Coordinates of C-alpha atoms and ligand atoms in Angstrom, one line a residue:
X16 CA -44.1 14.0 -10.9
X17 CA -44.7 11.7 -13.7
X18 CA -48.3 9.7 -13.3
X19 CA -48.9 7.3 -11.1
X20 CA -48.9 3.7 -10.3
X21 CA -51.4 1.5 -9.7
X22 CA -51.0 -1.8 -7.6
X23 CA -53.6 -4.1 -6.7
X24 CA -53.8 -6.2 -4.1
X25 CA -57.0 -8.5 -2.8
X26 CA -59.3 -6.5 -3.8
X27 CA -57.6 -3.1 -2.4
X28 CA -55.9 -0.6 -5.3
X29 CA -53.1 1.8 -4.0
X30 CA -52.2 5.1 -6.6
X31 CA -48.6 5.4 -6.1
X32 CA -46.8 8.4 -7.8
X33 CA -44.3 8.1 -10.4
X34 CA -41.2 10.5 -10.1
X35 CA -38.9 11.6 -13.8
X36 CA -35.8 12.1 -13.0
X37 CA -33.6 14.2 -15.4
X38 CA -32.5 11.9 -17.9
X39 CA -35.9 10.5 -18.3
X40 CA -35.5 7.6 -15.8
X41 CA -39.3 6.9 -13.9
X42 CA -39.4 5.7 -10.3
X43 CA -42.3 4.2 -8.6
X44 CA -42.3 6.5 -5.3
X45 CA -43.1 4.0 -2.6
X46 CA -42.3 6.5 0.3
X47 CA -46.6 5.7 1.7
X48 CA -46.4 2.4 0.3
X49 CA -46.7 0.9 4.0
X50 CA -48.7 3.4 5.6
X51 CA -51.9 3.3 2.5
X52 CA -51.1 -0.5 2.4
X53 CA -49.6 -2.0 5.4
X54 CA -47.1 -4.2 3.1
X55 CA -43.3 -3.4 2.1
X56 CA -41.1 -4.1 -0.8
X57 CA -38.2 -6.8 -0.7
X58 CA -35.0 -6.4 -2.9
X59 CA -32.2 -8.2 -2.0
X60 CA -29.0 -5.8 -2.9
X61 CA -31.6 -3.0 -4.1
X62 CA -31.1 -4.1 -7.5
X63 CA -34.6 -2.3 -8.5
X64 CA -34.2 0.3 -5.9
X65 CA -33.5 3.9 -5.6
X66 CA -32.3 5.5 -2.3
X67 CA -31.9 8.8 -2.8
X68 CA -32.7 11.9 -6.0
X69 CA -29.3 12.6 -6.8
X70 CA -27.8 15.4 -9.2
X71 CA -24.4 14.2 -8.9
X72 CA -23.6 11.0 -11.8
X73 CA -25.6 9.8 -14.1
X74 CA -25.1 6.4 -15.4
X75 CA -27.1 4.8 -18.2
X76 CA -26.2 1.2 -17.9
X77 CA -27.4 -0.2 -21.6
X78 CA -25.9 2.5 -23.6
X79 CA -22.4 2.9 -21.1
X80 CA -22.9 6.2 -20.2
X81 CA -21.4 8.3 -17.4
X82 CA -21.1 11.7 -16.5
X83 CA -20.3 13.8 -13.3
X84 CA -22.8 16.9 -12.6
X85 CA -23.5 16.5 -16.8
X86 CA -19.9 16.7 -18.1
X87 CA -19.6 13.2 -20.3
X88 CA -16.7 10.7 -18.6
X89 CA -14.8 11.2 -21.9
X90 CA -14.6 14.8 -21.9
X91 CA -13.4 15.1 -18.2
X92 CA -10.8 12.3 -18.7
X93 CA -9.3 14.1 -21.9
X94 CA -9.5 17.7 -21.3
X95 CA -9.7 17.8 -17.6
X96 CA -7.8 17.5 -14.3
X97 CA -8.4 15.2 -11.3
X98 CA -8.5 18.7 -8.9
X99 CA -11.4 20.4 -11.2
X100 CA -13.1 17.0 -11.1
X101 CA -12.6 17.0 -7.0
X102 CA -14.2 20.6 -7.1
X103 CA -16.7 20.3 -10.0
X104 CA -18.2 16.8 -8.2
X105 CA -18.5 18.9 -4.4
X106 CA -19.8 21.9 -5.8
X107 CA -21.8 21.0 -9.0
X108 CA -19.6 23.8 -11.1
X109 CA -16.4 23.4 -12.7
X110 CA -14.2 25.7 -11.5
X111 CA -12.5 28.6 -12.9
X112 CA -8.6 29.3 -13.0
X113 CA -8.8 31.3 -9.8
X114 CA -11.2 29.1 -7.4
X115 CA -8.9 26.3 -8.8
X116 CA -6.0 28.2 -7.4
X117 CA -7.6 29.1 -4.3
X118 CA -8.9 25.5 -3.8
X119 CA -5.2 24.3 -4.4
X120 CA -3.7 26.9 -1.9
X121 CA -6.5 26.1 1.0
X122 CA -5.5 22.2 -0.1
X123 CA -1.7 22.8 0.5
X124 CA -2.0 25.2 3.8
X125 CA -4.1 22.2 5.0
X126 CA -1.8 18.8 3.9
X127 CA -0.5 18.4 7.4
X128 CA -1.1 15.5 9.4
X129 CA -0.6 15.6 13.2
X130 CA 2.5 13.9 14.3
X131 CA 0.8 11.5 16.4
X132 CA -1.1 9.9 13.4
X133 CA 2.7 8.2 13.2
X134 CA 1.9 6.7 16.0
X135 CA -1.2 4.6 15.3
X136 CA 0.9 4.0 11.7
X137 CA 3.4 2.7 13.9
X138 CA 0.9 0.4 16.0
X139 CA 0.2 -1.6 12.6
X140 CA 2.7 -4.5 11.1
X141 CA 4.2 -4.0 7.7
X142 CA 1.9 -6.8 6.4
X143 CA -1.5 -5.1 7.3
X144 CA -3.9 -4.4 4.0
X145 CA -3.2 -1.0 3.4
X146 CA -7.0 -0.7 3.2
X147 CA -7.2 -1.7 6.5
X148 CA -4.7 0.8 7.7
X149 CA -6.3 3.7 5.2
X150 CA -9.6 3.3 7.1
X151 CA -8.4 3.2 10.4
X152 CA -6.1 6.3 10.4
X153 CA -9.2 8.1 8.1
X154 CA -11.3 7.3 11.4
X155 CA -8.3 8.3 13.4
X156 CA -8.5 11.8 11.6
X157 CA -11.7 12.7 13.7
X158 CA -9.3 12.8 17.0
X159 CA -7.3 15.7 15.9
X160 CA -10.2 17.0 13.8
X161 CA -12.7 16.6 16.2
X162 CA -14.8 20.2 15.4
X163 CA -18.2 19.2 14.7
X164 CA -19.2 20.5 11.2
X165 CA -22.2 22.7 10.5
X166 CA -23.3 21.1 7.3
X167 CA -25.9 24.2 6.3
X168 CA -22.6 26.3 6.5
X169 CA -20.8 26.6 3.7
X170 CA -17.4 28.2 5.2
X171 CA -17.5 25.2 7.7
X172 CA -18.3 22.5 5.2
X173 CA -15.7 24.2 2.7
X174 CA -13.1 23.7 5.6
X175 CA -13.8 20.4 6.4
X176 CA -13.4 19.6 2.6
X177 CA -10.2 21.0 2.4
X178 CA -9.1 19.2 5.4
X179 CA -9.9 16.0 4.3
X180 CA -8.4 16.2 0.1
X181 CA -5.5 17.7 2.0
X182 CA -4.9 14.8 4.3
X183 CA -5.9 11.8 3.2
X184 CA -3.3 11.8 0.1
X185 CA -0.9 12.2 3.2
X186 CA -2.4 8.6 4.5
X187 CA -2.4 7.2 1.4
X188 CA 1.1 7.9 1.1
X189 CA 2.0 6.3 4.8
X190 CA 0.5 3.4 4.3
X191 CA 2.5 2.5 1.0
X192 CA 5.9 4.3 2.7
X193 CA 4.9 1.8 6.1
X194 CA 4.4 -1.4 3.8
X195 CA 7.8 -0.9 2.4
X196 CA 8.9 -0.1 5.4
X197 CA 10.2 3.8 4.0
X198 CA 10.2 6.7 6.1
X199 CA 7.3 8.8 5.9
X200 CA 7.4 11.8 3.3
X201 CA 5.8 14.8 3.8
X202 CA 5.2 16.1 0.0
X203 CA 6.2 19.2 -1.6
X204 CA 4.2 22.5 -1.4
X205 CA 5.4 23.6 -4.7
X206 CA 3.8 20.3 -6.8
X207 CA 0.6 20.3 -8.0
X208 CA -2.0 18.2 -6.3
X209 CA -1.6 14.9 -8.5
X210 CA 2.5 15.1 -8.4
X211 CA 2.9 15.9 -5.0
X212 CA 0.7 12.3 -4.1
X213 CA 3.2 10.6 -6.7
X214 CA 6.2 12.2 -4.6
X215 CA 4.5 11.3 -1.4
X216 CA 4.5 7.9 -2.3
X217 CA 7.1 7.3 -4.9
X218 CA 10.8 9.6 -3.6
X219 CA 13.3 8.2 -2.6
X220 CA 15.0 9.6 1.4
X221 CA 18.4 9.3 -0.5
X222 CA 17.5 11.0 -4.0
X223 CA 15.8 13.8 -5.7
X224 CA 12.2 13.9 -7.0
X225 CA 11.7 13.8 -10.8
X226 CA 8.2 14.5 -12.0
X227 CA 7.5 12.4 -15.2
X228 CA 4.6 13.5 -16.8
X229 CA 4.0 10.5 -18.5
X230 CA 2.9 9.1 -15.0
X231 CA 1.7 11.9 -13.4
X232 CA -0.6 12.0 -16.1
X233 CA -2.3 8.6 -16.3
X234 CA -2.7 8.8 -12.5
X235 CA -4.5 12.0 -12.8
X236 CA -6.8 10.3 -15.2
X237 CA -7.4 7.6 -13.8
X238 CA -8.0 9.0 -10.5
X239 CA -10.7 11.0 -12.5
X240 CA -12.4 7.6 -14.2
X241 CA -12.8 6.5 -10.1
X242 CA -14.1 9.5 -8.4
X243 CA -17.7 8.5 -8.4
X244 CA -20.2 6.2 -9.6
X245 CA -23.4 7.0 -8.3
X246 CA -25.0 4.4 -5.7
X247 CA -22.6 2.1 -5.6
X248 CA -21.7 -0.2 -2.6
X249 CA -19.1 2.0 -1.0
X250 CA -21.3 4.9 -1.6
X251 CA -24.0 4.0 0.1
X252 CA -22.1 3.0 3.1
X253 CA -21.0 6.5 3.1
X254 CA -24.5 8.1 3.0
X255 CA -26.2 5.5 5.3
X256 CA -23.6 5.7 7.7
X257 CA -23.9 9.9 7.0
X258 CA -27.2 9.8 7.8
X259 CA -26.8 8.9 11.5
X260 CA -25.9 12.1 11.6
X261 CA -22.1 10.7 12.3
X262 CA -19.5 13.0 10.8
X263 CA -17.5 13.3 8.0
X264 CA -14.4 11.4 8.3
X265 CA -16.3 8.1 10.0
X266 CA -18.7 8.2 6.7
X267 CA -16.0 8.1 4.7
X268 CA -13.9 5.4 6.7
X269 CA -17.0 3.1 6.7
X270 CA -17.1 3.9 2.8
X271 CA -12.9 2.7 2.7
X272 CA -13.8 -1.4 4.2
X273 CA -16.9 -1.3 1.8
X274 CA -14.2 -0.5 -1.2
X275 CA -11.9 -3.0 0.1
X276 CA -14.6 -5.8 -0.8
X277 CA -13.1 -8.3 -3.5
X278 CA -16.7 -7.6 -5.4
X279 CA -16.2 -4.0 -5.2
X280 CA -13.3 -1.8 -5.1
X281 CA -10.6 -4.7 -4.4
X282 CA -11.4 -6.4 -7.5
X283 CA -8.7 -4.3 -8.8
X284 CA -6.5 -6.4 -7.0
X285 CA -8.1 -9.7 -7.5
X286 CA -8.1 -8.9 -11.5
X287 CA -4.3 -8.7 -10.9
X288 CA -3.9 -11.8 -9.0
X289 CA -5.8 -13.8 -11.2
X290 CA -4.1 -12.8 -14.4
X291 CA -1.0 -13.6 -12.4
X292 CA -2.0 -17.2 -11.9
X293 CA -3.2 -17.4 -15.8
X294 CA 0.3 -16.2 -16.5
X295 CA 1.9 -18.5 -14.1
X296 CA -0.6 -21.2 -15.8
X297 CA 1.1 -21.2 -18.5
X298 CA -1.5 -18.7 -20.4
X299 CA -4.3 -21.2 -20.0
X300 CA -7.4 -18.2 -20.4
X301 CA -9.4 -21.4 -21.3
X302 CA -9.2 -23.1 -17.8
X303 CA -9.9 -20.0 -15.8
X304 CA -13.2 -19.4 -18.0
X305 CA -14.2 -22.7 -17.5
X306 CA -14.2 -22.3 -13.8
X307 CA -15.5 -18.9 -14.0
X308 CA -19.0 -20.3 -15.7
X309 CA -18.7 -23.1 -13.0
X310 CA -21.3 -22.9 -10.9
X311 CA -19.7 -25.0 -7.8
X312 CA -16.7 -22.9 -8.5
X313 CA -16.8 -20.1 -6.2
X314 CA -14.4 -18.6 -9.0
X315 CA -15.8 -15.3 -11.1
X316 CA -13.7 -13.8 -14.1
X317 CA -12.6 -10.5 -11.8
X318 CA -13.0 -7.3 -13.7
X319 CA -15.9 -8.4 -15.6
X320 CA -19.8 -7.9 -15.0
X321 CA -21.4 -4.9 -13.3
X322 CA -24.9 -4.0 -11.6
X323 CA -25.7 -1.3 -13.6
X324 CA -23.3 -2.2 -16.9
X325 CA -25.0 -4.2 -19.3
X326 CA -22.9 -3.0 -21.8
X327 CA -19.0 -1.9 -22.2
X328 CA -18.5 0.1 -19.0
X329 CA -17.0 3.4 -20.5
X330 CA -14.2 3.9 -18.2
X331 CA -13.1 0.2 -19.0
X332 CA -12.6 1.5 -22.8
X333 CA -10.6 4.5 -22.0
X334 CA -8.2 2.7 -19.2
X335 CA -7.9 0.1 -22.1
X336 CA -6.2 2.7 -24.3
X337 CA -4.6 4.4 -21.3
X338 CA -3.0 1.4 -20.6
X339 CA -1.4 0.8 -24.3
X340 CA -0.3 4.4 -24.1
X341 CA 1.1 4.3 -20.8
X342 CA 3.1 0.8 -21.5
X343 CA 4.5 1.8 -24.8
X344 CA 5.4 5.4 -23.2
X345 CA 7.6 3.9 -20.9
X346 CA 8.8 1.2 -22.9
X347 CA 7.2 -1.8 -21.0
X348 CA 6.0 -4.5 -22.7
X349 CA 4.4 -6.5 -19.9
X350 CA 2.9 -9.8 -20.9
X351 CA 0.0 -9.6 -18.4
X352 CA -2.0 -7.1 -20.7
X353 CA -1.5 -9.6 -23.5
X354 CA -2.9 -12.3 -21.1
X355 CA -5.8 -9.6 -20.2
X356 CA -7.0 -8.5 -23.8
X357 CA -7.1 -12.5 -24.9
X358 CA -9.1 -13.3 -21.5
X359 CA -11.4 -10.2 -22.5
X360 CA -11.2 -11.2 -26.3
X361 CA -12.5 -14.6 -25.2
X362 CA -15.4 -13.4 -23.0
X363 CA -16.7 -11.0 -25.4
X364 CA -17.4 -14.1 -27.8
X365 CA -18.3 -16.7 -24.8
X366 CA -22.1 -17.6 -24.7
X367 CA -22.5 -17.5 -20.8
X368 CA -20.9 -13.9 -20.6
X369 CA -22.7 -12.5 -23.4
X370 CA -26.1 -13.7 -22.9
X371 CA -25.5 -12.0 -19.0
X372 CA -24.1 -8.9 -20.6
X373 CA -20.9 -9.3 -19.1
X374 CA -18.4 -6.8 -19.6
X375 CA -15.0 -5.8 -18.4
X376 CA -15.3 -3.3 -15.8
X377 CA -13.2 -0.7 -14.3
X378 CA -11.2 -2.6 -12.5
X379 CA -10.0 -5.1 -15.7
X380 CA -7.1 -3.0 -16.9
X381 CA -6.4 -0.1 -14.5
X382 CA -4.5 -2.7 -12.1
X383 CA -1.9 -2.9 -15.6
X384 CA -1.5 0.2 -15.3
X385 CA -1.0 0.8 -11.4
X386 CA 2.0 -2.3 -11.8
X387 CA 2.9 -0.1 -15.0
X388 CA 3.4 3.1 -12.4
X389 CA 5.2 0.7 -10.1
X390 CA 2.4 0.6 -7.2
X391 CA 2.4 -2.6 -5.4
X392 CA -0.8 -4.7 -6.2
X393 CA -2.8 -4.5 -2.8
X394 CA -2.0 -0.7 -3.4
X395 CA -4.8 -1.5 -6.2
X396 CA -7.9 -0.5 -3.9
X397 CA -6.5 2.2 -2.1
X398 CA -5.7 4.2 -5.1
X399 CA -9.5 3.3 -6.0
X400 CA -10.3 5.2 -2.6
X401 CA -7.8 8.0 -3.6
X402 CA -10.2 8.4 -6.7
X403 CA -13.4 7.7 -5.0
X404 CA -12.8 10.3 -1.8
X405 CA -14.5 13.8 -3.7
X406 CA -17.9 11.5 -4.9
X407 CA -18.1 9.9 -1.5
X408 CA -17.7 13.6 0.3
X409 CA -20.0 14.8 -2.8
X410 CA -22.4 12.1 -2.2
X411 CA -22.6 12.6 1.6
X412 CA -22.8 16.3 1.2
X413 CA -25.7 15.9 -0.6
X414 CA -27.5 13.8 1.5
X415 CA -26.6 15.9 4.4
X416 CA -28.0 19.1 2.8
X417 CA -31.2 17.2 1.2
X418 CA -32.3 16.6 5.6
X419 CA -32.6 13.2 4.4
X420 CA -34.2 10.2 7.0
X421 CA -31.9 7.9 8.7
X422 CA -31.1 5.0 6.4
X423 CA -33.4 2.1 8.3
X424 CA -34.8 -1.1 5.9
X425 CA -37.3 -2.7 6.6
X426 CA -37.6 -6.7 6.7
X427 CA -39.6 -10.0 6.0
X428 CA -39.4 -12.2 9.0
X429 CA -39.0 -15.5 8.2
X430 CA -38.1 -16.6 11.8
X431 CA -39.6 -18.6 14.7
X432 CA -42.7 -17.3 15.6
X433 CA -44.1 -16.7 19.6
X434 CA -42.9 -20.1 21.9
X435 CA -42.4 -20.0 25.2
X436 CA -39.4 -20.0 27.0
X437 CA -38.2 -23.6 28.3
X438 CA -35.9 -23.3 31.1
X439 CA -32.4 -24.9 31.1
X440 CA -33.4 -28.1 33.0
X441 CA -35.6 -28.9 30.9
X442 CA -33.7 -28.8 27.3
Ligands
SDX509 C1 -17.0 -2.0 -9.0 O1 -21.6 -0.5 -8.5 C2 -20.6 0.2 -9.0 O2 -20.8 1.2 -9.6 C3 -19.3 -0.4 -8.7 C4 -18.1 0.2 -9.4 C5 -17.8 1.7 -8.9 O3 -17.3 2.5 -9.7 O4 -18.2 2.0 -7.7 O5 -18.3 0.2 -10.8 C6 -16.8 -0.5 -9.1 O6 -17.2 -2.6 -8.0 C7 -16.9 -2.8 -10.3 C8 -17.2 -4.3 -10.1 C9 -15.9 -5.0 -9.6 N1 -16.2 -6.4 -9.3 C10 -15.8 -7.4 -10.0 O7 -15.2 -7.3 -11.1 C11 -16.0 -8.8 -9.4 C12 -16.6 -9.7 -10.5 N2 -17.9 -9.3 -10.9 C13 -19.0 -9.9 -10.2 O8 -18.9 -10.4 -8.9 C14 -20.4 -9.2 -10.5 O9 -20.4 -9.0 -11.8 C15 -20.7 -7.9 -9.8 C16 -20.6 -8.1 -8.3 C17 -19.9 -6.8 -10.2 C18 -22.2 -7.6 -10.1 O10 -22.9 -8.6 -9.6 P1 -24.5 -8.6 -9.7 O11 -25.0 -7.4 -10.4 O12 -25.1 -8.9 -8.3 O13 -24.8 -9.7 -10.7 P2 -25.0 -11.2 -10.3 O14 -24.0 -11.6 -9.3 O15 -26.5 -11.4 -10.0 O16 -24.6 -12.0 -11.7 C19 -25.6 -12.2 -12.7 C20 -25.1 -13.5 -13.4 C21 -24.9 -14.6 -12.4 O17 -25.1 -15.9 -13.1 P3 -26.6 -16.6 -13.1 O18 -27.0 -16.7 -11.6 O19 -27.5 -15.6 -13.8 O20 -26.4 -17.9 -13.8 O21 -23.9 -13.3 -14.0 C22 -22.9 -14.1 -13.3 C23 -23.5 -14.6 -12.0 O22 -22.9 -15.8 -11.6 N3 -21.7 -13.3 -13.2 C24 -20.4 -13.8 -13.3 C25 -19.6 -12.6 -13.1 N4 -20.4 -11.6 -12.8 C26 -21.6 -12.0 -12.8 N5 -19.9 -15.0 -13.7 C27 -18.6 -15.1 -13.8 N6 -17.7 -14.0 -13.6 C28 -18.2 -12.8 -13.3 N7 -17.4 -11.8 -13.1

């Protein structure tokens, strides 16, 4: 503990304790706030609030700093690979050449899905969101998974774990092969973890596979810059949904349609969509940042601005140089980045952006690269998920383990208050 905190209020004080977190961060702990004082807090989108102590990511907003479990975002995206990140996120360690191995070989004796998951693919048309489809079969998974886990066990939780990285790369896979209207593959136990989602998705029923490193390596990082961000949106859906006590695979299907939001995870998409009209504009950046500063436009400059971010979000920077890399590696020269760096160019020097710290985001370039790798743009947000699945089952793990409450806000009714009832004759 770190002090306290002292609010006043008509003549009454409350002491309120002050929590430190790791990295120096202070909270106001308002856990008695309402039983010393009888009032709550209000905080719309909990931009000033903490759910939770977490040891997982730390972000620092103002300086653009992010690191899983202490490793720097840099560091991991360089030198490591998506799998260690998966296991280092879950289990707080990264892990050594033979738990990798181990985790790889559970992973593969595991990447089965029941034949009858075909069947509610089957039930969906060819032009359903693919995030719709990748929640419902995730939820679907709890029918022919249906053993209740013992979170306090570790052999139990460890299986679960494995079931789920094993399968959902599986879904992901069938609901690309479905929208093309491919027939389903069922991977190679020979790949590693990374290649064998490329092959899921990616061969063709009349050729061979042919790994290209080139690709397989800027999906493994970028699957690494998405695999968790602290508190976000989707995250929290995971962990208040968790905290029902419902199991694993819902949490993280709830987690999937928070994702798919065009403020969240699908701005991958939208970012895509809108440099696609700019193109189709004719280039015209300047129109689209007019109506972005609009404010009876609806319209928002996708990819930029961030809750936390009030700076250059550090995966943005890295995907920005992945994405030069990746193009000139494989010889594309798509206009759309041009179109991209000018709109970001722009915004970096535009009044309204700067004096709201807005900043591309995570989603601004990686969708260049996704169309770069040759997956279809609503694709965009499920490879987010893809990325996003070990910090959501990391997150909910946690919260699992920590006995925290039931997620349950509190309110300030604003409504009608006591009238009497008037019956129907008489309205
Ligand atoms: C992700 O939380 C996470 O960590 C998320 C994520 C993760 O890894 O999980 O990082 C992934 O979701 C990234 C964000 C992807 N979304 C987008 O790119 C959509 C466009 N961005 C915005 O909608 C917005 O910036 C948010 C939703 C990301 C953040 O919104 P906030 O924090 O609620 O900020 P706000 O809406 O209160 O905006 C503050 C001001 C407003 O103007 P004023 O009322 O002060 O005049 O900035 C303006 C906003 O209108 N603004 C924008 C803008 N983003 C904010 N104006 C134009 N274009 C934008 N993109």
């Amino acid at each position: 503990m770190s002090g306290k905190a002292i609010l006043e209020y008509e003549g009454n004080r409350y002491e309120l304790p002050v929590i430190q977190g790791s990295e120096n961060e202070l909270a106001i702990d308002i856990k008695n706030l309402r039983s010393q004082s009888g009032m709550i807090t209000l905080d719309p989108g909990y931009k000033n609030t903490g759910s939770c102590e977490s040891a997982i990511t730390f972000l620092d907003g103002e300086l653009g700093i992010l690191r899983y479990r202490g490793y720097a975002i840099e560091d991991l995206a360089e030198k490591s690979s998506f799998l260690e990140v998966v296991y280092l996120l879950i289990w707080g360690e990264l892990p050594t050449q033979s738990q990798l191995e181990k985790f790889h070989k559970d992973i593969v004796q595991e990447s089965i899905v029941d034949e009858d998951m075909k069947k509610i693919l089957d039930g969906f048309p060819k032009s359903a969101h693919p995030m719709g489809v990748l929640s419902s079969l995730t939820s679907a998974l709890i029918a022919f998974n249906p053993r209740f886990v013992n979170v306090s066990s570790d052999e139990e939780m460890y299986e679960a774990i494995v079931r789920i990285v094993a399968k959902f790369p599986v879904l992901v896979a069938w609901t690309l092969r479905k929208r093309k209207g491919l027939p389903l593959d069922y991977g190679d136990d020979t790949l590693g973890y990374v290649e064998n989602i490329h092959k899921m998705m990616f061969k063709k029923p009349s050729g061979e596979y042919k790994k290209n490193d080139i690709i397989i390596d800027a999906l493994d990082k970028l699957l690494i810059l998405h695999a968790d961000h602290e508190q976000n949106c989707s995250t929290s859906t995971v962990r208040i949904v968790g905290s029902s006590h419902a199991g694993l695979f819902a949490s993280l299907s709830a987690g999937i349609s928070a994702l798919w939001g065009p403020l969240h995870g699908g701005a991958n998409q939208a970012v895509l969509e809108m440099l696609e009209a700019i193109q189709a504009d004719g280039g015209d950046t300047k129109k689209y940042m007019a109506k972005a500063k609009d404010k009876n436009d609806p319209f928002r400059l996708m990819g930029f601005g961030h809750r936390v971010y009030k700076n250059f979000d550090p995966r943005a920077k890295i995907i920005k140089k992945a994405a030069d890399d990746v193009l000139a590696d494989l010889g594309i020269d798509d206009p759309i980045l041009a179109i991209a760096k000018g709109l970001e160019q722009e915004a970096l020097q535009d009044e309204y952006f700067v004096s709201r710290n807005l900043y591309p985001n995570v989603d601004f370039y990686s969708g260049i690269i996704y169309r770069a790798l040759g997956i279809p743009t609503e694709m965009f947000t499920v490879m987010f998920a893809l990325g996003r699945l070990p910090g959501w089952i990391a997150q909910w793990r946690e919260m699992r383990l920590n006995q925290e409450p039931i997620g349950r806000p509190r309110q300030v009714y604003v409504g009608e208050t006591l009238r009497s009832f008037t019956p129907i004759e008489n309205r």
